[in-house]
Structures are given as structure tokens and as C-alpha cells.
């Protein structure tokens, strides 16, 4: 039927007070608009953890698009749009800790020293495998929300979060005595992509077209800065102790930052060695 809209069902906000997906949803809307396609965009009726979200996408159920850190396994199961939607920010990690434990990290400046502590991560997150591959101790949980409760109860010492996520997560848990550790930056090469089902070439092509246009005309950079510019400045990356990790899950095709043209923020995202 001529003019029939391209229906795009996407993951919804995790909760009313949780803004974790707001940027990705706004970017998806921008990209679809830039593509010139007639589209209908709406959230999934199901609230899903990341593992289930990607499984449903692989099976062609409930959602048409998701966003996630890329890995060889995810690119095998799904169709990636290989343009990083976050400037690699997902690989810049600072720690959520209990207020009483901040002093424990003050003397930590190397990977060897960090191995004395226990981290918490999601069972299905690539980050868990990345950290374990670098010799770090990691406790996994199937529920994102349970990780905050486990940290508060002392099941592990720190919860590495992307600097684009951590500020909103602190706000979303005002009753927990959790704070942002002020001195350490964990960094590994990574990229967050839009993913679609392997068979959905039409949507993949539409998203790639719209994203390339948004990158070229500057609207991508504008939206990125709107959502994350202040968080990058608040993180004080250049003043943190940098601990680099290797990412053995990174596909060879991954192009890190090459399409990014925001020199002010790119500079702010390069910590001192």
C-alpha cells in the first residue's frame, strides 16, 4: 500500500524516573525523520532486561530495534548499523560505590590494585566478559535493578557505569547511600550501535541512511551534546586515574570515533595518561 508507514517498535523507558534510554529514543526519532521515510514509532508494551530484549529482537518478536554495546556474538545474532551512536562513551566507566567505601579506592591507580576489589555487572552484558578477561572479579545479576540493591548490601565493592548513565542512576535511587567514586576512570574500546533483526534490511538501511545524514548535518552532534555534554564535564575525565582494559569481544569491523566531529567534547573525553 502506497504511503504505508514503516512501523518501528523500540524498548521503552525502564521506569518513569529512569531516563537511561531517553537519548537513544530521541536519536531514533531524529534518525527516522532524517531518513525521509514515513514511519510510526512506538514503545514496546513489555519491559525487558537487556538479555531478553536482544533475544526477542533476534526472534523477531515484540521489538524492531534495540541499542547495545557491540560484540562479535551480538553481530552474529543481529544486524548492526555500524555507526557508533555514543562516541564510544559506553566504554568510559566510573564507579558507583557506597559512601563509606570511597576511601578504599583513593590509593587505587592500576589494574593490579583494582583486582583486589569485587565489581557488579549484568549477567548478559559484554562488560562482564570484558572485565573477567582482564582479570577482574565480577559478580553478575540478571536484573539491572538488583545490582543497586546488591551494591548497597555489600555483595560487591563497586558498580562500573558509563558516564552517560551514572548521574541519572544516582537520581533514580535517592534512598540508597550510593555515590560516584571521584578518582578512577576505567576505559576500554567500545561502540554502541542500533541493532535490528537479521532479516530486516529495510529498517537497517533506513537507520543507516538517517544516521549518516544526521552525522553530516551536525544534528547528531547537537543531540549528543544536549544529552551528554554536561555529564562528560561533570565526570572530570582528565583529572581521573586512567585504567585501560582490553576488549577481546570487539569485532574487527568496528570503527571507533571516525565519524565524530565534535572536537571540544572529543578532547574532554581523552584523559591524561
CSV table of C-alpha atoms in Angstrom, one decimal:
chain,number,residue,atom,x,y,z
A,1,UNK,CA,0.0,0.0,0.0
A,2,UNK,CA,1.5,3.4,-1.0
A,3,UNK,CA,2.5,5.6,1.9
A,4,UNK,CA,2.2,2.8,4.4
A,5,UNK,CA,4.3,3.8,7.4
A,6,UNK,CA,7.4,1.9,8.5
A,7,UNK,CA,6.4,0.6,12.0
A,8,UNK,CA,9.3,0.8,14.4
A,9,UNK,CA,8.7,-0.7,17.9
A,10,UNK,CA,11.5,0.2,20.3
A,11,UNK,CA,12.3,-0.6,24.0
A,12,UNK,CA,10.5,1.7,26.4
A,13,UNK,CA,11.9,3.7,29.3
A,14,UNK,CA,12.8,1.3,32.1
A,15,UNK,CA,10.7,3.3,34.6
A,16,UNK,CA,9.1,6.8,34.9
A,17,UNK,CA,12.0,8.0,37.0
A,18,UNK,CA,14.7,6.3,34.9
A,19,UNK,CA,16.0,8.3,31.9
A,20,UNK,CA,18.5,5.6,30.8
A,21,UNK,CA,17.0,5.3,27.3
A,22,UNK,CA,16.0,8.9,26.7
A,23,UNK,CA,18.9,9.7,24.4
A,24,UNK,CA,18.6,6.6,22.3
A,25,UNK,CA,14.8,7.1,21.8
A,26,UNK,CA,15.4,10.7,20.9
A,27,UNK,CA,18.2,9.7,18.5
A,28,UNK,CA,16.0,7.0,16.9
A,29,UNK,CA,13.3,9.6,16.3
A,30,UNK,CA,15.8,12.0,14.7
A,31,UNK,CA,17.3,9.3,12.5
A,32,UNK,CA,13.9,8.1,11.2
A,33,UNK,CA,13.0,11.7,10.5
A,34,UNK,CA,16.2,12.4,8.7
A,35,UNK,CA,15.8,9.3,6.6
A,36,UNK,CA,12.8,10.8,4.9
A,37,UNK,CA,10.7,7.7,5.5
A,38,UNK,CA,7.1,7.6,6.5
A,39,UNK,CA,7.3,5.9,9.9
A,40,UNK,CA,5.3,5.1,13.0
A,41,UNK,CA,7.5,4.8,16.1
A,42,UNK,CA,6.1,3.4,19.4
A,43,UNK,CA,7.4,1.7,22.6
A,44,UNK,CA,7.1,-1.9,23.3
A,45,UNK,CA,4.4,-2.9,25.8
A,46,UNK,CA,6.9,-5.2,27.5
A,47,UNK,CA,9.6,-4.0,29.9
A,48,UNK,CA,12.6,-6.2,29.2
A,49,UNK,CA,16.1,-6.6,30.6
A,50,UNK,CA,18.9,-6.4,28.0
A,51,UNK,CA,19.4,-10.1,27.5
A,52,UNK,CA,15.7,-10.7,26.8
A,53,UNK,CA,15.4,-7.6,24.7
A,54,UNK,CA,18.1,-8.9,22.3
A,55,UNK,CA,16.7,-12.4,22.3
A,56,UNK,CA,13.3,-11.0,21.3
A,57,UNK,CA,14.8,-8.9,18.6
A,58,UNK,CA,16.7,-12.0,17.3
A,59,UNK,CA,13.5,-14.0,17.2
A,60,UNK,CA,11.5,-11.1,15.5
A,61,UNK,CA,9.2,-10.6,18.4
A,62,UNK,CA,7.9,-7.6,20.3
A,63,UNK,CA,10.5,-5.0,19.1
A,64,UNK,CA,12.1,-4.0,15.8
A,65,UNK,CA,15.2,-2.2,17.0
A,66,UNK,CA,17.4,-2.1,20.1
A,67,UNK,CA,20.6,-0.4,21.1
A,68,UNK,CA,23.6,-2.0,22.8
A,69,UNK,CA,27.3,-2.3,23.1
A,70,UNK,CA,28.5,-4.3,20.1
A,71,UNK,CA,30.3,-7.6,20.4
A,72,UNK,CA,31.1,-10.4,18.0
A,73,UNK,CA,28.3,-12.5,19.4
A,74,UNK,CA,25.7,-9.8,19.0
A,75,UNK,CA,26.8,-9.0,15.5
A,76,UNK,CA,26.5,-12.7,14.7
A,77,UNK,CA,22.9,-12.9,16.0
A,78,UNK,CA,21.6,-9.5,14.9
A,79,UNK,CA,22.2,-6.9,12.1
A,80,UNK,CA,24.2,-4.0,13.4
A,81,UNK,CA,24.2,-0.5,12.0
A,82,UNK,CA,27.9,0.1,12.3
A,83,UNK,CA,27.9,3.7,13.2
A,84,UNK,CA,28.6,4.4,16.9
A,85,UNK,CA,25.7,6.3,18.4
A,86,UNK,CA,27.5,7.3,21.6
A,87,UNK,CA,31.1,8.3,20.5
A,88,UNK,CA,32.4,5.3,22.5
A,89,UNK,CA,31.1,6.7,25.7
A,90,UNK,CA,29.8,3.3,26.8
A,91,UNK,CA,33.4,2.3,27.3
A,92,UNK,CA,34.2,5.2,29.7
A,93,UNK,CA,33.3,3.8,33.2
A,94,UNK,CA,33.3,5.4,36.6
A,95,UNK,CA,32.1,3.7,39.7
A,96,UNK,CA,29.1,3.7,41.9
A,97,UNK,CA,30.1,2.9,45.4
A,98,UNK,CA,28.7,3.1,48.9
A,99,UNK,CA,29.6,6.4,50.6
A,100,UNK,CA,31.5,4.5,53.3
A,101,UNK,CA,33.8,2.8,50.8
A,102,UNK,CA,35.0,5.9,48.8
A,103,UNK,CA,38.3,6.0,50.7
A,104,UNK,CA,39.1,2.4,49.7
A,105,UNK,CA,39.6,3.5,46.1
A,106,UNK,CA,41.7,6.6,46.8
A,107,UNK,CA,45.0,4.6,46.5
A,108,UNK,CA,44.0,2.5,43.5
A,109,UNK,CA,45.7,3.5,40.3
A,110,UNK,CA,46.5,0.3,38.5
A,111,UNK,CA,44.6,-2.7,37.1
A,112,UNK,CA,46.5,-5.0,39.5
A,113,UNK,CA,45.3,-2.9,42.5
A,114,UNK,CA,41.7,-2.9,41.2
A,115,UNK,CA,41.8,-6.7,41.1
A,116,UNK,CA,41.6,-6.7,44.9
A,117,UNK,CA,38.0,-5.5,44.7
A,118,UNK,CA,34.8,-7.1,43.5
A,119,UNK,CA,32.6,-5.5,40.8
A,120,UNK,CA,29.0,-6.0,39.9
A,121,UNK,CA,27.6,-6.2,36.3
A,122,UNK,CA,24.7,-7.7,34.4
A,123,UNK,CA,25.0,-11.4,33.6
A,124,UNK,CA,24.3,-10.8,29.9
A,125,UNK,CA,26.4,-7.6,29.4
A,126,UNK,CA,29.5,-7.8,27.3
A,127,UNK,CA,31.2,-5.7,30.1
A,128,UNK,CA,31.1,-8.7,32.4
A,129,UNK,CA,33.2,-10.8,29.9
A,130,UNK,CA,35.5,-7.8,29.2
A,131,UNK,CA,36.2,-7.3,32.9
A,132,UNK,CA,36.8,-11.0,33.6
A,133,UNK,CA,39.1,-11.2,30.6
A,134,UNK,CA,41.2,-8.5,32.2
A,135,UNK,CA,41.4,-10.5,35.5
A,136,UNK,CA,38.8,-8.5,37.5
A,137,UNK,CA,36.5,-10.1,39.9
A,138,UNK,CA,32.8,-9.7,38.8
A,139,UNK,CA,29.5,-10.7,40.4
A,140,UNK,CA,26.7,-11.0,37.9
A,141,UNK,CA,23.0,-10.4,38.2
A,142,UNK,CA,20.1,-11.0,35.8
A,143,UNK,CA,18.3,-7.8,36.9
A,144,UNK,CA,19.7,-4.4,36.3
A,145,UNK,CA,17.8,-3.0,39.4
A,146,UNK,CA,19.1,-5.8,41.6
A,147,UNK,CA,22.7,-4.6,41.1
A,148,UNK,CA,22.0,-1.4,43.0
A,149,UNK,CA,20.5,-3.4,45.9
A,150,UNK,CA,23.5,-5.8,45.9
A,151,UNK,CA,25.9,-2.9,46.0
A,152,UNK,CA,24.0,-1.3,48.8
A,153,UNK,CA,24.0,-4.6,50.8
A,154,UNK,CA,27.8,-5.0,50.3
A,155,UNK,CA,27.7,-8.0,47.9
A,156,UNK,CA,30.4,-6.3,45.9
A,157,UNK,CA,32.5,-3.1,46.2
A,158,UNK,CA,31.8,-1.1,43.0
A,159,UNK,CA,29.4,-0.9,40.1
A,160,UNK,CA,31.2,0.4,36.9
A,161,UNK,CA,28.8,2.6,35.0
A,162,UNK,CA,29.1,4.5,31.8
A,163,UNK,CA,29.4,8.3,32.4
A,164,UNK,CA,26.3,8.7,30.3
A,165,UNK,CA,24.3,6.6,32.7
A,166,UNK,CA,25.6,7.1,36.2
A,167,UNK,CA,24.2,10.5,37.0
A,168,UNK,CA,20.6,9.6,36.2
A,169,UNK,CA,21.0,6.3,38.1
A,170,UNK,CA,22.0,8.1,41.3
A,171,UNK,CA,19.0,10.4,40.9
A,172,UNK,CA,16.8,7.3,40.4
A,173,UNK,CA,17.9,5.8,43.7
A,174,UNK,CA,17.7,8.7,46.2
A,175,UNK,CA,17.1,6.4,49.2
A,176,UNK,CA,20.3,4.4,48.7
A,177,UNK,CA,23.6,5.7,50.1
A,178,UNK,CA,25.4,5.4,46.8
A,179,UNK,CA,27.8,7.9,45.4
A,180,UNK,CA,30.1,8.4,42.4
A,181,UNK,CA,33.7,7.5,43.1
A,182,UNK,CA,35.7,10.6,42.3
A,183,UNK,CA,39.2,9.4,41.2
A,184,UNK,CA,39.2,6.5,38.8
A,185,UNK,CA,38.3,6.0,35.1
A,186,UNK,CA,38.0,2.5,33.6
A,187,UNK,CA,38.2,2.6,29.9
A,188,UNK,CA,38.0,0.1,27.1
A,189,UNK,CA,37.3,0.4,23.3
A,190,UNK,CA,33.6,0.0,22.7
A,191,UNK,CA,30.8,1.2,20.5
A,192,UNK,CA,27.1,1.3,21.0
A,193,UNK,CA,25.0,0.5,17.9
A,194,UNK,CA,21.4,0.3,16.8
A,195,UNK,CA,20.6,-3.3,16.1
A,196,UNK,CA,17.7,-4.9,14.1
A,197,UNK,CA,16.7,-8.4,13.2
A,198,UNK,CA,19.0,-10.1,10.6
A,199,UNK,CA,16.2,-10.2,8.1
A,200,UNK,CA,15.1,-6.6,8.5
A,201,UNK,CA,17.2,-5.0,5.8
A,202,UNK,CA,14.7,-2.2,5.1
A,203,UNK,CA,14.9,-0.9,8.6
A,204,UNK,CA,18.6,-1.3,8.7
A,205,UNK,CA,19.1,0.7,5.5
A,206,UNK,CA,16.6,3.3,6.8
A,207,UNK,CA,18.5,3.8,10.0
A,208,UNK,CA,21.9,3.9,8.4
A,209,UNK,CA,20.7,6.5,5.9
A,210,UNK,CA,19.2,8.7,8.5
A,211,UNK,CA,22.1,8.4,10.9
A,212,UNK,CA,24.6,9.3,8.2
A,213,UNK,CA,22.6,12.4,7.3
A,214,UNK,CA,22.4,13.4,11.0
A,215,UNK,CA,26.1,13.0,11.4
A,216,UNK,CA,26.9,15.0,8.3
A,217,UNK,CA,24.5,17.9,9.0
A,218,UNK,CA,25.5,18.2,12.7
A,219,UNK,CA,22.2,17.3,14.2
A,220,UNK,CA,23.7,14.1,15.7
A,221,UNK,CA,26.4,16.1,17.5
A,222,UNK,CA,23.9,18.6,18.7
A,223,UNK,CA,21.7,15.9,20.2
A,224,UNK,CA,24.7,14.1,21.7
A,225,UNK,CA,25.9,17.3,23.4
A,226,UNK,CA,22.4,18.1,24.6
A,227,UNK,CA,22.1,14.8,26.5
A,228,UNK,CA,25.7,14.0,27.4
A,229,UNK,CA,27.9,17.2,27.2
A,230,UNK,CA,27.3,18.2,30.8
A,231,UNK,CA,27.8,14.7,32.1
A,232,UNK,CA,31.2,14.5,30.4
A,233,UNK,CA,32.2,17.7,32.0
A,234,UNK,CA,30.9,16.6,35.4
A,235,UNK,CA,32.9,13.4,35.2
A,236,UNK,CA,36.2,15.4,35.1
A,237,UNK,CA,37.8,12.7,33.0
A,238,UNK,CA,41.1,14.4,32.6
A,239,UNK,CA,41.6,14.5,36.3
A,240,UNK,CA,40.9,10.8,36.9
A,241,UNK,CA,43.4,8.0,37.1
A,242,UNK,CA,43.1,6.0,33.9
A,243,UNK,CA,42.9,2.2,34.0
A,244,UNK,CA,42.8,0.7,30.5
A,245,UNK,CA,41.2,-2.6,29.7
A,246,UNK,CA,41.4,-4.7,26.5
A,247,UNK,CA,38.2,-5.6,24.8
A,248,UNK,CA,38.5,-9.1,23.3
A,249,UNK,CA,34.9,-9.1,22.2
A,250,UNK,CA,35.2,-6.1,19.8
A,251,UNK,CA,34.5,-7.1,16.2
A,252,UNK,CA,37.2,-6.3,13.6
A,253,UNK,CA,34.8,-4.2,11.6
A,254,UNK,CA,34.2,-1.7,14.5
A,255,UNK,CA,35.2,1.8,13.6
A,256,UNK,CA,35.9,3.8,16.7
A,257,UNK,CA,35.1,7.5,16.6
A,258,UNK,CA,35.9,8.0,13.0
A,259,UNK,CA,32.7,9.7,12.1
A,260,UNK,CA,32.7,12.0,15.1
A,261,UNK,CA,33.3,15.7,14.5
A,262,UNK,CA,32.8,17.4,18.0
A,263,UNK,CA,36.4,18.4,18.9
A,264,UNK,CA,35.5,20.1,22.2
A,265,UNK,CA,33.9,17.0,23.6
A,266,UNK,CA,36.3,14.6,22.0
A,267,UNK,CA,39.1,16.5,23.7
A,268,UNK,CA,37.3,16.3,27.0
A,269,UNK,CA,37.0,12.6,26.6
A,270,UNK,CA,40.8,12.0,26.3
A,271,UNK,CA,42.1,11.5,29.9
A,272,UNK,CA,45.7,12.1,30.8
A,273,UNK,CA,48.0,9.1,30.5
